[in-house]
Short mmCIF file of C-alpha atoms in Angstrom, two decimals:
data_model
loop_
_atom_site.label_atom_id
_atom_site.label_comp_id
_atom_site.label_asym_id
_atom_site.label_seq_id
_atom_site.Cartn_x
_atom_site.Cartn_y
_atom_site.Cartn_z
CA UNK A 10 0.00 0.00 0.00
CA UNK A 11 1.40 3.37 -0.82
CA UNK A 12 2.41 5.46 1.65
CA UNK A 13 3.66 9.14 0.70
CA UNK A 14 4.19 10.49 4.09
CA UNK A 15 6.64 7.33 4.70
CA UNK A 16 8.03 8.13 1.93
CA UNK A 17 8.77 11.82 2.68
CA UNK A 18 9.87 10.94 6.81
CA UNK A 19 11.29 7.85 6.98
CA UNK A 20 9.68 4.87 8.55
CA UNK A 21 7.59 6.03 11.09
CA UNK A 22 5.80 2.93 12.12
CA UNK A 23 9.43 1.52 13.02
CA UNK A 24 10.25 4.41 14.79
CA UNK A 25 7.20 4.43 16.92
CA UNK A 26 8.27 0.39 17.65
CA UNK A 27 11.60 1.12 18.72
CA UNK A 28 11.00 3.73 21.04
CA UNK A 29 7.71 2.03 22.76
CA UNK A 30 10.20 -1.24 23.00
CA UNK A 31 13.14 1.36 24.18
CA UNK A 32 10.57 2.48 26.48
CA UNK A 33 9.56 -1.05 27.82
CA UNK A 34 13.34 -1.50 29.35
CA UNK A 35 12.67 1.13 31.20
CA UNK A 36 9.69 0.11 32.61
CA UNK A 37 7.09 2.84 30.99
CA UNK A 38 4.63 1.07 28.80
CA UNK A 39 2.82 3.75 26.71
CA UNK A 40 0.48 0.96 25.45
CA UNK A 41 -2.38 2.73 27.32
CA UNK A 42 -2.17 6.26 26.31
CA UNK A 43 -2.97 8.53 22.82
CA UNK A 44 0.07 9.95 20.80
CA UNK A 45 0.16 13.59 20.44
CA UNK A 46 2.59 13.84 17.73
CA UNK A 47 6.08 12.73 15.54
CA UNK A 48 8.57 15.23 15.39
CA UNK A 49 11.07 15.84 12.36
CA UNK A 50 13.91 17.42 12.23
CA UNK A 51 16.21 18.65 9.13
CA UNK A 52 19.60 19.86 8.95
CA UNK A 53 19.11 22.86 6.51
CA UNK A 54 16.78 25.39 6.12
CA UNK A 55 16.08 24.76 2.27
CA UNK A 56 15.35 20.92 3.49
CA UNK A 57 13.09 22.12 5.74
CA UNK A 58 11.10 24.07 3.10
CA UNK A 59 10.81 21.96 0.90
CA UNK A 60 9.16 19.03 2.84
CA UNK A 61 7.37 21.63 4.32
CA UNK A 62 5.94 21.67 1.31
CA UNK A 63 5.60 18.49 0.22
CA UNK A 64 4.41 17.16 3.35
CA UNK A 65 1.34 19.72 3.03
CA UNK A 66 0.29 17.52 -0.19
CA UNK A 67 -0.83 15.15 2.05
CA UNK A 68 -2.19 17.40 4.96
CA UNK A 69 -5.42 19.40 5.51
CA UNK A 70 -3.48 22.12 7.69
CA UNK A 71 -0.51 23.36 8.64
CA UNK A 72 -0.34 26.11 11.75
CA UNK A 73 3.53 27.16 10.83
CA UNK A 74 4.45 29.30 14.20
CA UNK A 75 8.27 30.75 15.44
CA UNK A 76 9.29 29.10 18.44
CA UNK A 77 12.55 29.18 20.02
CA UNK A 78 13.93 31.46 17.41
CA UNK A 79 12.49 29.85 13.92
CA UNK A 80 9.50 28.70 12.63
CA UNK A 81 8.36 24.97 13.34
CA UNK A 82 5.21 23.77 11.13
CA UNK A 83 2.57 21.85 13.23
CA UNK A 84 0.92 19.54 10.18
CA UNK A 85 -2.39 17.81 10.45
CA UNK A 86 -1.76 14.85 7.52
CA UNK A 87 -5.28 14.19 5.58
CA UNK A 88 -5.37 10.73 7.36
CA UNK A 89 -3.46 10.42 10.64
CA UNK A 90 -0.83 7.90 10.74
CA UNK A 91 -1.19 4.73 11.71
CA UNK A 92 1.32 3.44 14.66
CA UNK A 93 1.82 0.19 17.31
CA UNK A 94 -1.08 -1.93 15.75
CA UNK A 95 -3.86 0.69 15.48
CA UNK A 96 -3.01 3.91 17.37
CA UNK A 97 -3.28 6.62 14.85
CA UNK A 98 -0.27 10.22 15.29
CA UNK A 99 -2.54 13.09 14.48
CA UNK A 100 -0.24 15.33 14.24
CA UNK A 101 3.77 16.16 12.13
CA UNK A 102 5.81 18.65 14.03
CA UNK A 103 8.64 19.89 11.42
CA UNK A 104 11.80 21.32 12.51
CA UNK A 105 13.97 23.10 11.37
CA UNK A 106 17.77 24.13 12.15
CA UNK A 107 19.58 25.31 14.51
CA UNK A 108 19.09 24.58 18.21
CA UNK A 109 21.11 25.00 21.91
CA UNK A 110 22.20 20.79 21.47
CA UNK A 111 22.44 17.94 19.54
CA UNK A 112 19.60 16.14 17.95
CA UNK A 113 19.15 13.61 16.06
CA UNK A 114 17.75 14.76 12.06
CA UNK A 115 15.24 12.82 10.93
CA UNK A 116 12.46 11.10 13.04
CA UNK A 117 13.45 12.87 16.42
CA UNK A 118 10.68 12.40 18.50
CA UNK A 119 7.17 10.34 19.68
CA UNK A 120 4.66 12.83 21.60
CA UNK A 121 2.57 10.66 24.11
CA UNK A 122 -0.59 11.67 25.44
CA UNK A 123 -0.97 11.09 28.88
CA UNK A 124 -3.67 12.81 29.69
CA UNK A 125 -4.85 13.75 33.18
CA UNK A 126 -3.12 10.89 34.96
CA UNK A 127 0.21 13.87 33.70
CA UNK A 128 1.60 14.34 37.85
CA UNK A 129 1.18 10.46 38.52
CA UNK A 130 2.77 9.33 35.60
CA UNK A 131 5.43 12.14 36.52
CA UNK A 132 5.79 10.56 40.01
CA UNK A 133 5.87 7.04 39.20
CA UNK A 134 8.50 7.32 36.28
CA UNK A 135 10.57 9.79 37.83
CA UNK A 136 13.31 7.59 38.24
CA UNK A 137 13.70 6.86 34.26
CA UNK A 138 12.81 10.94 33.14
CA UNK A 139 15.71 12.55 32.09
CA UNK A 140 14.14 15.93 32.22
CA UNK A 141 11.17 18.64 31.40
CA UNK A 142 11.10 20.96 28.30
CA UNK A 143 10.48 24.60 29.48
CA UNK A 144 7.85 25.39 26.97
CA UNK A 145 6.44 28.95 27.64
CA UNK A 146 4.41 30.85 30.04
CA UNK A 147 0.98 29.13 28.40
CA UNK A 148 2.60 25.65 28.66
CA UNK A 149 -0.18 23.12 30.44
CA UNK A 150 2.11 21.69 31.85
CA UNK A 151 5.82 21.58 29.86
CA UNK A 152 6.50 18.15 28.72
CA UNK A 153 8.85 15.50 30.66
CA UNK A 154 11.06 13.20 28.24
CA UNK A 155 13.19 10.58 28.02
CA UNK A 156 16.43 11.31 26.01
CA UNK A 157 17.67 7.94 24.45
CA UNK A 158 20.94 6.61 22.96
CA UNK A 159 20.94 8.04 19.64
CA UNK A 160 19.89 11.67 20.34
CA UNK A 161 15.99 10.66 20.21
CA UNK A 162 13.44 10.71 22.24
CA UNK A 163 9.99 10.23 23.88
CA UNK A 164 7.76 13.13 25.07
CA UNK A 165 5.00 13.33 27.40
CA UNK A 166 1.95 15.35 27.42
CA UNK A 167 -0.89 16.04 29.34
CA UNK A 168 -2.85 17.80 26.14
CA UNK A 169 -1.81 16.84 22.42
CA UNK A 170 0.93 19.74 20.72
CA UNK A 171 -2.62 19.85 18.80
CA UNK A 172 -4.81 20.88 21.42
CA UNK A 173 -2.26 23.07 23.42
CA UNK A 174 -1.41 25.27 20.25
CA UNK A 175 -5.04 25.27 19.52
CA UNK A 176 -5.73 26.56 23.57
CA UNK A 177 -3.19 29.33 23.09
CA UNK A 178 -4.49 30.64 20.04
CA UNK A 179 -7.88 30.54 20.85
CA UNK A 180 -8.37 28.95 17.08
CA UNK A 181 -8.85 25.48 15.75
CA UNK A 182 -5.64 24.30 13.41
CA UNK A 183 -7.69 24.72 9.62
CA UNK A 184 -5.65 25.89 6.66
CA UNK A 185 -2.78 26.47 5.91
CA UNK A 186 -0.32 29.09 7.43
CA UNK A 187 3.04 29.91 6.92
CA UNK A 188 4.85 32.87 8.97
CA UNK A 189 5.74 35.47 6.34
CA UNK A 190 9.24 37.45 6.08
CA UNK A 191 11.44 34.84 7.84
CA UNK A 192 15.00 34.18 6.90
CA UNK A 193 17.75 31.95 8.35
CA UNK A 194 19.51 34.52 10.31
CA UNK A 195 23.29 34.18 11.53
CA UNK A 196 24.43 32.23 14.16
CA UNK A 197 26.98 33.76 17.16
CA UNK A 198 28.23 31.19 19.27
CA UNK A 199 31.75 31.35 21.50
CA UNK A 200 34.04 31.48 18.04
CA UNK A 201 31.85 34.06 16.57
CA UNK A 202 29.06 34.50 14.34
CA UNK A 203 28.60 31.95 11.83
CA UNK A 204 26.13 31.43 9.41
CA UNK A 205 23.30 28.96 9.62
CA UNK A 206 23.44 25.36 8.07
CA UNK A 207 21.77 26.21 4.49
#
């Protein structure tokens, strides 16, 4: 069966696998909650365009926003992804270069919903969380993850990226929306300014 968003991302379905399994050793089993989103990342800002772009072939919105310095497209595919033997990913969060660390470029990250059971989850897998995500003042809360071996990892939510952006904004995610008059601006780090990846 053809699968275009697979094509343009990588295999997702694998992805999802490996990091529920990754998850397992750790003793979280996500096999009872939602999954708010997959994240993508891309080394260049041309990249990032351009499967911007082709990714919104195959979506019915995209709410493109600037976070954390550039814009990061929040796409809602035309049918949601199937994942782990019937949970559907409603959600594509695209990113682009540069940020503070090292990531992994491609399929970064899983977004799990955990819903209103977020502080007891918190509590009880405390021990295996290798941090929280600062998010913003309108954050509900900001996300705790698990950073794995190769740079990726799992996030956990207690609303979707979906319905948090859609809080904030006070507007449902329809359309298509792009932020106008952005360009990859330089970089100044400890040796000096550099230029972004292109």
């Amino acid at each position: 069966m053809a699968d275009p968003v697979g094509d343009l991302i990588g295999d997702y379905r694998a992805f999802a696998a490996q990091q529920r399994d990754r998850l397992l050793a750790r003793g979280i089993d996500i096999g009872p909650y939602q999954l708010s989103h997959l994240a993508v990342r891309v080394p260049e800002w041309d990249q990032y365009v351009h499967l911007r772009d082709l990714l919104e072939r195959h979506a019915v919105a995209n709410r493109e926003n600037v976070w954390n310095g550039r814009p990061i497209s929040l796409i809602v595919p035309a049918a949601p992804l199937e994942v782990l033997d019937g949970k559907v990913v409603p959600l594509i969060e695209l990113i682009p270069p540069v940020h503070q660390r090292v990531y992994k470029m491609g399929l970064e990250h899983l977004g799990v919903l955990v819903g209103d059971t977020f502080d007891e989850f918190v509590e009880a897998t405390k021990p295996v969380l290798t941090g929280q995500q600062f998010q913003g003042p309108n954050s509900t809360p900001d996300p705790v993850y698990v950073l794995l071996e190769d740079f990726t990892h799992v996030k956990f939510y207690r609303l979707s990226l979906k319905d948090s952006v859609e809080l904030d904004s006070g507007q449902s995610m329809e359309g298509f929306h792009h932020v106008d008059g952005w360009a990859p601006q330089r970089l100044v780090t400890a040796t000096g300014p550099n230029p972004l990846p292109r």
